[in-house]
Short mmCIF file of C-alpha atoms in Angstrom, two decimals:
data_model
loop_
_atom_site.label_atom_id
_atom_site.label_comp_id
_atom_site.label_asym_id
_atom_site.label_seq_id
_atom_site.Cartn_x
_atom_site.Cartn_y
_atom_site.Cartn_z
CA MET A 167 84.19 232.94 -43.52
CA VAL A 168 81.04 234.19 -45.21
CA ASN A 169 79.54 235.31 -41.91
CA PRO A 170 81.70 237.11 -39.29
CA MET A 171 79.84 235.28 -36.53
CA LEU A 172 80.97 231.95 -37.96
CA LYS A 173 84.33 230.38 -37.22
CA GLU A 174 85.99 227.19 -38.32
CA LEU A 175 87.11 225.46 -35.13
CA GLN A 176 90.50 223.84 -35.51
CA GLU A 177 90.97 223.16 -31.81
CA VAL A 178 88.43 221.74 -29.37
CA ASP A 179 88.49 223.17 -25.86
CA GLU A 180 86.50 222.32 -22.74
CA HIS A 181 84.08 225.19 -23.35
CA THR A 182 83.18 223.87 -26.82
CA ILE A 183 82.70 220.37 -25.43
CA GLY A 184 80.51 221.71 -22.63
CA VAL A 185 78.27 223.72 -24.96
CA ALA A 186 77.94 220.79 -27.36
CA TRP A 187 77.08 218.46 -24.50
CA GLU A 188 74.32 220.74 -23.19
CA LEU A 189 72.84 221.31 -26.66
CA GLY A 190 73.05 217.60 -27.44
CA LYS A 191 71.10 216.60 -24.33
CA ARG A 192 68.00 218.62 -25.21
CA ALA A 193 65.46 217.41 -27.77
CA GLU A 194 64.86 220.94 -29.08
CA SER A 195 68.53 221.56 -29.94
CA THR A 196 70.09 218.18 -30.69
CA SER A 197 70.73 216.26 -33.92
CA TYR A 198 71.72 212.85 -35.25
CA PRO A 199 73.82 210.83 -34.77
CA ARG A 200 73.09 211.17 -31.03
CA VAL A 201 75.95 211.01 -28.56
CA SER A 202 75.73 208.91 -25.41
CA SER A 203 78.77 210.11 -23.45
CA LEU A 204 81.20 213.00 -23.10
CA ALA A 205 83.98 210.75 -24.34
CA GLN A 206 82.06 209.92 -27.52
CA LEU A 207 81.20 213.59 -28.07
CA THR A 208 84.81 214.69 -27.54
CA GLU A 209 86.03 212.08 -30.02
CA ARG A 210 83.52 213.26 -32.63
CA LEU A 211 84.46 216.91 -32.17
CA GLN A 212 88.19 216.18 -32.37
CA LYS A 213 87.73 214.07 -35.49
CA ALA A 214 85.71 216.81 -37.20
CA ALA A 215 88.35 219.41 -36.34
CA HIS A 216 91.30 217.40 -37.64
CA ALA A 217 90.20 214.78 -40.20
CA GLU A 218 91.03 215.39 -43.85
CA ARG A 219 87.45 215.45 -45.16
CA GLU A 220 85.64 216.79 -42.12
CA ARG A 221 85.08 220.27 -40.76
CA LEU A 222 83.90 221.79 -37.48
CA LEU A 223 82.08 225.14 -37.37
CA GLY A 224 80.99 227.33 -34.47
CA TYR A 225 78.40 230.12 -34.54
CA PHE A 226 79.03 232.92 -32.05
CA ALA A 227 77.05 235.88 -30.74
CA GLY A 228 79.93 237.96 -29.46
CA GLU A 229 81.91 235.48 -27.38
CA ARG A 230 78.90 233.24 -26.81
CA LEU A 231 78.88 229.94 -28.70
CA GLN A 232 75.29 229.12 -29.66
CA GLY A 233 75.64 226.58 -32.44
CA ILE A 234 78.01 223.80 -33.52
CA CYS A 235 78.06 222.06 -36.90
CA ALA A 236 80.32 219.13 -37.79
CA TYR A 237 80.18 217.54 -41.22
CA PHE A 238 82.04 215.27 -43.61
CA TRP A 239 82.00 214.91 -47.38
CA ASP A 240 82.64 212.18 -49.93
CA PRO A 241 83.97 213.59 -53.24
CA LYS A 242 83.32 210.34 -55.14
CA GLU A 243 79.64 210.36 -54.24
CA ARG A 244 79.23 214.18 -54.18
CA TYR A 245 77.64 213.59 -50.81
CA ALA A 246 77.90 215.40 -47.47
CA GLN A 247 76.35 214.75 -44.08
CA THR A 248 76.32 216.51 -40.75
CA THR A 249 77.51 214.57 -37.71
CA LEU A 250 76.57 217.40 -35.33
CA PHE A 251 73.97 220.10 -35.99
CA LEU A 252 73.48 221.51 -32.50
CA ILE A 253 71.70 224.86 -32.30
CA GLU A 254 70.01 226.83 -29.54
CA ARG A 255 66.27 227.00 -30.15
CA ALA A 256 66.03 230.79 -29.68
CA CYS A 257 68.41 231.54 -32.56
CA TYR A 258 67.84 228.47 -34.72
CA CYS A 259 67.10 230.10 -38.08
CA ASP A 260 70.00 232.58 -38.12
CA THR A 261 72.49 229.97 -36.91
CA ALA A 262 71.34 227.26 -39.31
CA ASP A 263 71.31 229.74 -42.21
CA GLY A 264 74.90 230.61 -41.38
CA PHE A 265 75.99 226.99 -41.37
CA LEU A 266 74.21 226.28 -44.67
CA SER A 267 75.82 229.32 -46.26
CA VAL A 268 79.27 227.93 -45.46
CA LEU A 269 78.33 224.44 -46.61
CA ARG A 270 76.95 225.79 -49.89
CA SER A 271 80.09 227.80 -50.64
CA HIS A 272 82.32 224.85 -49.72
CA LEU A 273 80.38 222.01 -51.36
CA GLU A 274 78.21 223.48 -54.09
CA GLY A 275 76.53 220.72 -56.10
CA TYR A 276 76.78 218.15 -53.30
CA GLU A 277 73.77 216.45 -51.76
CA LEU A 278 73.59 217.35 -48.07
CA LEU A 279 71.92 215.14 -45.47
CA ILE A 280 70.98 216.39 -42.01
CA GLY A 281 69.56 214.04 -39.38
CA VAL A 282 67.45 215.18 -36.43
CA PRO A 283 65.13 213.57 -33.86
CA ALA A 284 61.45 213.84 -34.74
CA ALA A 285 60.98 215.57 -31.38
CA ASN A 286 63.16 218.51 -32.52
CA GLN A 287 60.24 220.31 -34.12
CA ARG A 288 62.25 223.52 -34.49
CA ALA A 289 64.73 221.71 -36.74
CA VAL A 290 62.01 219.83 -38.64
CA SER A 291 60.12 223.06 -39.37
CA TYR A 292 63.29 224.91 -40.37
CA LEU A 293 64.52 222.22 -42.76
CA GLU A 294 61.16 221.82 -44.46
CA ASN A 295 60.84 225.59 -44.87
CA ARG A 296 64.31 225.72 -46.46
CA GLY A 297 63.44 223.20 -49.16
CA PHE A 298 64.84 220.03 -47.60
CA ALA A 299 62.95 216.82 -48.35
CA CYS A 300 62.41 214.18 -45.67
CA VAL A 301 63.97 211.05 -47.16
CA GLU A 302 63.83 208.82 -44.10
CA ALA A 303 61.45 208.50 -41.15
CA SER A 304 62.70 205.71 -38.92
CA ILE A 305 62.39 204.17 -35.50
CA ASP A 306 65.83 204.16 -33.85
CA THR A 307 66.20 200.86 -31.99
CA ARG A 308 69.18 199.63 -29.96
CA TRP A 309 70.33 196.25 -28.70
CA ARG A 310 72.53 196.53 -25.63
CA GLY A 311 73.00 192.94 -24.61
CA GLY A 312 70.76 190.29 -23.16
CA PRO A 313 69.92 186.68 -23.97
CA LEU A 314 70.50 185.70 -27.58
CA GLN A 315 67.54 184.08 -29.32
CA GLN A 316 68.03 180.89 -31.32
CA PRO A 317 66.90 181.20 -34.95
CA ARG A 318 64.76 178.45 -36.42
CA PRO A 319 67.12 175.81 -37.84
CA ALA A 320 64.81 175.21 -40.80
CA ILE A 321 65.75 178.64 -42.16
CA GLY A 322 69.25 178.31 -43.54
CA VAL A 323 71.17 181.53 -42.88
CA GLU A 324 74.64 181.77 -44.43
CA SER A 325 77.48 184.26 -44.24
CA ILE A 326 78.41 186.25 -47.31
CA THR A 327 82.16 186.44 -47.90
CA GLU A 328 84.29 188.38 -50.33
CA ALA A 329 84.15 185.39 -52.68
CA ASP A 330 80.36 185.55 -53.10
CA PHE A 331 79.80 189.24 -52.42
CA ALA A 332 79.29 190.05 -56.11
CA GLU A 333 76.30 187.70 -56.22
CA TYR A 334 74.83 189.19 -53.04
CA ALA A 335 75.47 192.73 -54.34
CA VAL A 336 72.95 192.25 -57.16
CA PHE A 337 70.26 191.41 -54.61
CA HIS A 338 71.34 194.21 -52.24
CA ASP A 339 71.20 196.90 -54.93
CA ARG A 340 67.75 195.84 -56.04
CA TYR A 341 66.57 197.44 -52.79
CA ALA A 342 69.35 199.89 -51.86
CA LEU A 343 69.45 201.82 -55.15
CA PRO A 344 65.72 202.65 -55.40
CA LEU A 345 65.88 203.79 -51.77
CA GLU A 346 68.92 205.96 -52.65
CA MET A 347 70.85 204.49 -49.74
CA TYR A 348 74.45 205.56 -49.21
CA TRP A 349 75.38 201.96 -48.43
CA HIS A 350 74.72 200.53 -51.87
CA SER A 351 76.98 197.67 -52.90
CA ARG A 352 79.78 199.82 -54.32
CA ASN A 353 80.21 201.71 -51.06
CA VAL A 354 79.88 198.52 -49.01
CA ALA A 355 82.64 197.00 -51.14
CA ARG A 356 84.93 199.93 -50.30
CA GLU A 357 84.80 198.91 -46.61
CA LEU A 358 83.90 195.25 -46.96
CA GLU A 359 86.20 194.18 -44.12
CA ARG A 360 84.00 196.14 -41.70
CA PHE A 361 80.73 194.57 -42.84
CA ARG A 362 79.06 191.38 -41.69
CA ILE A 363 76.47 190.13 -44.18
CA LEU A 364 74.09 187.19 -43.87
CA ALA A 365 71.69 185.83 -46.47
CA VAL A 366 68.92 183.31 -47.01
CA ARG A 367 68.68 181.47 -50.33
CA GLN A 368 65.82 179.73 -52.05
CA HIS A 369 66.77 177.40 -54.90
CA ASP A 370 70.35 178.73 -54.72
CA VAL A 371 69.20 182.33 -55.23
CA VAL A 372 69.56 185.02 -52.55
CA ARG A 373 66.06 186.00 -51.44
CA ALA A 374 66.79 187.81 -48.16
CA GLY A 375 69.76 189.44 -46.51
CA ILE A 376 70.97 191.58 -43.62
CA CYS A 377 73.99 193.87 -43.74
CA ALA A 378 75.72 195.40 -40.68
CA ARG A 379 78.68 197.77 -40.45
CA THR A 380 80.93 197.15 -37.46
CA TYR A 381 82.96 199.66 -35.47
CA PRO A 382 84.88 199.42 -32.17
CA GLY A 383 82.41 198.31 -29.51
CA GLY A 384 79.35 198.09 -31.71
CA ALA A 385 77.62 197.72 -35.06
CA GLU A 386 74.83 199.25 -37.12
CA ILE A 387 72.41 197.31 -39.27
CA VAL A 388 72.32 199.32 -42.49
CA GLY A 389 69.92 197.14 -44.44
CA LEU A 390 67.56 194.20 -44.11
CA PHE A 391 65.91 193.17 -47.37
CA THR A 392 63.54 190.33 -48.22
CA ASP A 393 61.76 189.38 -51.43
CA GLU A 394 58.79 188.28 -49.33
CA GLN A 395 57.60 189.72 -46.03
CA ASN A 396 58.16 186.60 -43.95
CA ALA A 397 58.35 187.07 -40.18
CA ASP A 398 60.31 183.84 -39.63
CA VAL A 399 62.99 184.84 -42.15
CA ILE A 400 63.31 188.36 -40.73
CA GLU A 401 63.62 187.00 -37.19
CA ALA A 402 66.21 184.44 -38.29
CA LEU A 403 68.36 187.09 -39.99
CA ILE A 404 68.35 189.43 -36.99
CA GLN A 405 68.94 186.66 -34.45
CA SER A 406 71.70 185.07 -36.55
CA LEU A 407 73.44 188.42 -36.97
CA LEU A 408 73.51 189.05 -33.21
CA GLN A 409 74.94 185.58 -32.68
CA ARG A 410 77.59 186.12 -35.36
CA LEU A 411 78.63 189.45 -33.83
CA TYR A 412 78.86 187.95 -30.35
CA GLN A 413 80.87 184.97 -31.55
CA GLU A 414 83.34 187.23 -33.34
CA PHE A 415 83.58 190.25 -31.03
CA GLY A 416 82.16 189.16 -27.67
CA ALA A 417 79.94 191.55 -25.74
CA LEU A 418 79.24 194.78 -27.65
CA ASN A 419 78.19 198.13 -26.24
CA GLU A 420 75.27 198.33 -28.65
CA VAL A 421 73.90 197.40 -32.04
CA MET A 422 71.89 200.13 -33.80
CA TYR A 423 69.02 199.37 -36.13
CA PHE A 424 66.94 202.08 -37.85
CA ILE A 425 63.61 200.60 -38.92
CA ALA A 426 61.37 202.46 -41.37
CA GLU A 427 58.16 203.63 -39.76
CA GLY A 428 55.36 201.29 -40.77
CA SER A 429 57.67 198.25 -41.06
CA ASP A 430 55.80 196.37 -38.34
CA LEU A 431 57.27 192.93 -39.09
CA GLU A 432 60.82 194.25 -38.75
CA LEU A 433 60.00 196.12 -35.56
CA ARG A 434 58.38 193.10 -33.91
CA ALA A 435 61.26 190.85 -35.00
CA ALA A 436 63.82 193.31 -33.63
CA GLN A 437 61.99 193.64 -30.31
CA LYS A 438 61.73 189.85 -30.06
CA ALA A 439 65.53 189.72 -30.45
CA GLY A 440 65.98 192.25 -27.64
CA PHE A 441 66.11 195.61 -29.44
CA GLU A 442 64.41 198.52 -27.68
CA VAL A 443 62.99 201.72 -29.16
CA HIS A 444 65.45 204.55 -28.47
CA ASP A 445 64.13 207.48 -30.51
CA HIS A 446 62.41 208.52 -33.73
CA TYR A 447 64.67 209.77 -36.54
CA ARG A 448 64.18 212.08 -39.50
CA CYS A 449 66.71 212.52 -42.31
CA TYR A 450 66.46 215.55 -44.60
CA ARG A 451 68.21 216.05 -47.94
CA ARG A 452 68.82 218.98 -50.26
CA LEU A 453 71.16 219.82 -53.13
CA LEU A 454 73.61 222.54 -52.14
#
């Protein structure tokens, strides 16, 4: 390793899990994606330690573990992202510098994304001082069950299948590419079986759509796009998606939906459908 205080962790023991859990609970030391249980945290740590394109790092002061970084990379996209960036506040700069040094030597030329809660001002200040740009400021909302709202029948919402995905993809990329989203149509197509996509047409042309990536026990809305800011259409898309997910999978643990700050129509529509504000998210990006 570049730094003798840094170690690649190839096994995950109870001590590592315990430190990660404590750091992850505190706003001043946690990161995104947040973890909601020890079981979820343990699974994420184990995956980072053993998956082919993931890595788990620990930063030690003597025998004391004071920072944990897990990350993955996508060679096709030249893209990397942390899944854990947990660092004690008192030693934030040295620990984060150590992690970035390893990432730079491993993935030079990649774009790195690091997500943190807005409340972690130590992380926000550090990342901005190190040349990272804030590329997303979102409201993290979650739906965890409750009555399903009925969309207005006058708004025809249809499912997008593999057969008509190419047509939808043109509409999707009109928004996803300028926003530099990871889930542009090419990457969605790589995992199309995991996505549920709904659309609204006008005169046989897609004018609005919602795209959600499913996983065991839940889903994440990765994009909601409309040609016109119409509250009824936005509400219909969100409500129809929740109904579709319930019909296919039954009760889910949660559905995540990150809404750009200032997108008041989306936020009101999500809250009307039963989503609640969970946190405020910042995503930072820099070329390694």
